Amino acid sequence: MVVISMLCDIFEISGVVRFKVSGFGQKEWPVDCRTDLATVMEQVPEILKKIELNQYDFILDFYEQGMERQVAFNPDKDAIKLTCSSRTHWTPDPVSIHMKREQISRIFEDLYNRFLEVGEILCSDLIQDPLLEEWKV
């Protein structure tokens, strides 16, 4: 979505926003606001809808060139199994981890809310864009 990309460009240019991802054997993934945050944020509303329905079977795709990783979320007994796959030479180690449903819910809700809060501060005109209104949960 163009508006999300514009917001993420502003986040990157501002220098005050930092997007961090870690796990699967890598303390800090090589992600940025401009491309990777934009691709993640496009997916977040649908993920939040699934979480609200207690459906923890979805994929978070870091599809931008260079990252090219997916994290698959699947229910596994009382927890959620996260499995990372790579389409590059990088290999996740471990390939899978388990998290509680509440942790996953909190991560995505916090990411969504923080994105809107920072967007309101840095570029309130774009946060009110009708296209973004359709994206909002």
XYZ file of C-alpha atoms in Angstrom, residues 23-26 29 69-74 80-86 90-98:
27
model
C 15.390 -14.551 16.657
C 16.138 -17.912 15.131
C 19.813 -17.567 15.938
C 20.288 -13.988 14.742
C 17.998 -9.129 11.546
C 12.362 -15.009 5.153
C 9.040 -16.316 6.390
C 7.864 -17.040 9.875
C 5.006 -19.526 9.982
C 2.783 -19.511 13.083
C 0.941 -22.723 13.971
C 2.245 -21.429 19.145
C 5.089 -22.879 17.122
C 6.978 -20.345 15.025
C 8.982 -21.833 12.183
C 11.408 -19.701 10.205
C 12.399 -20.457 6.643
C 14.903 -18.607 4.504
C 21.155 -17.559 5.785
C 19.960 -20.548 7.814
C 17.844 -20.161 10.960
C 19.171 -21.937 14.050
C 16.954 -22.999 15.694
C 14.400 -23.392 12.922
C 11.452 -23.368 15.352
C 10.577 -21.768 18.664
C 7.450 -21.763 20.840
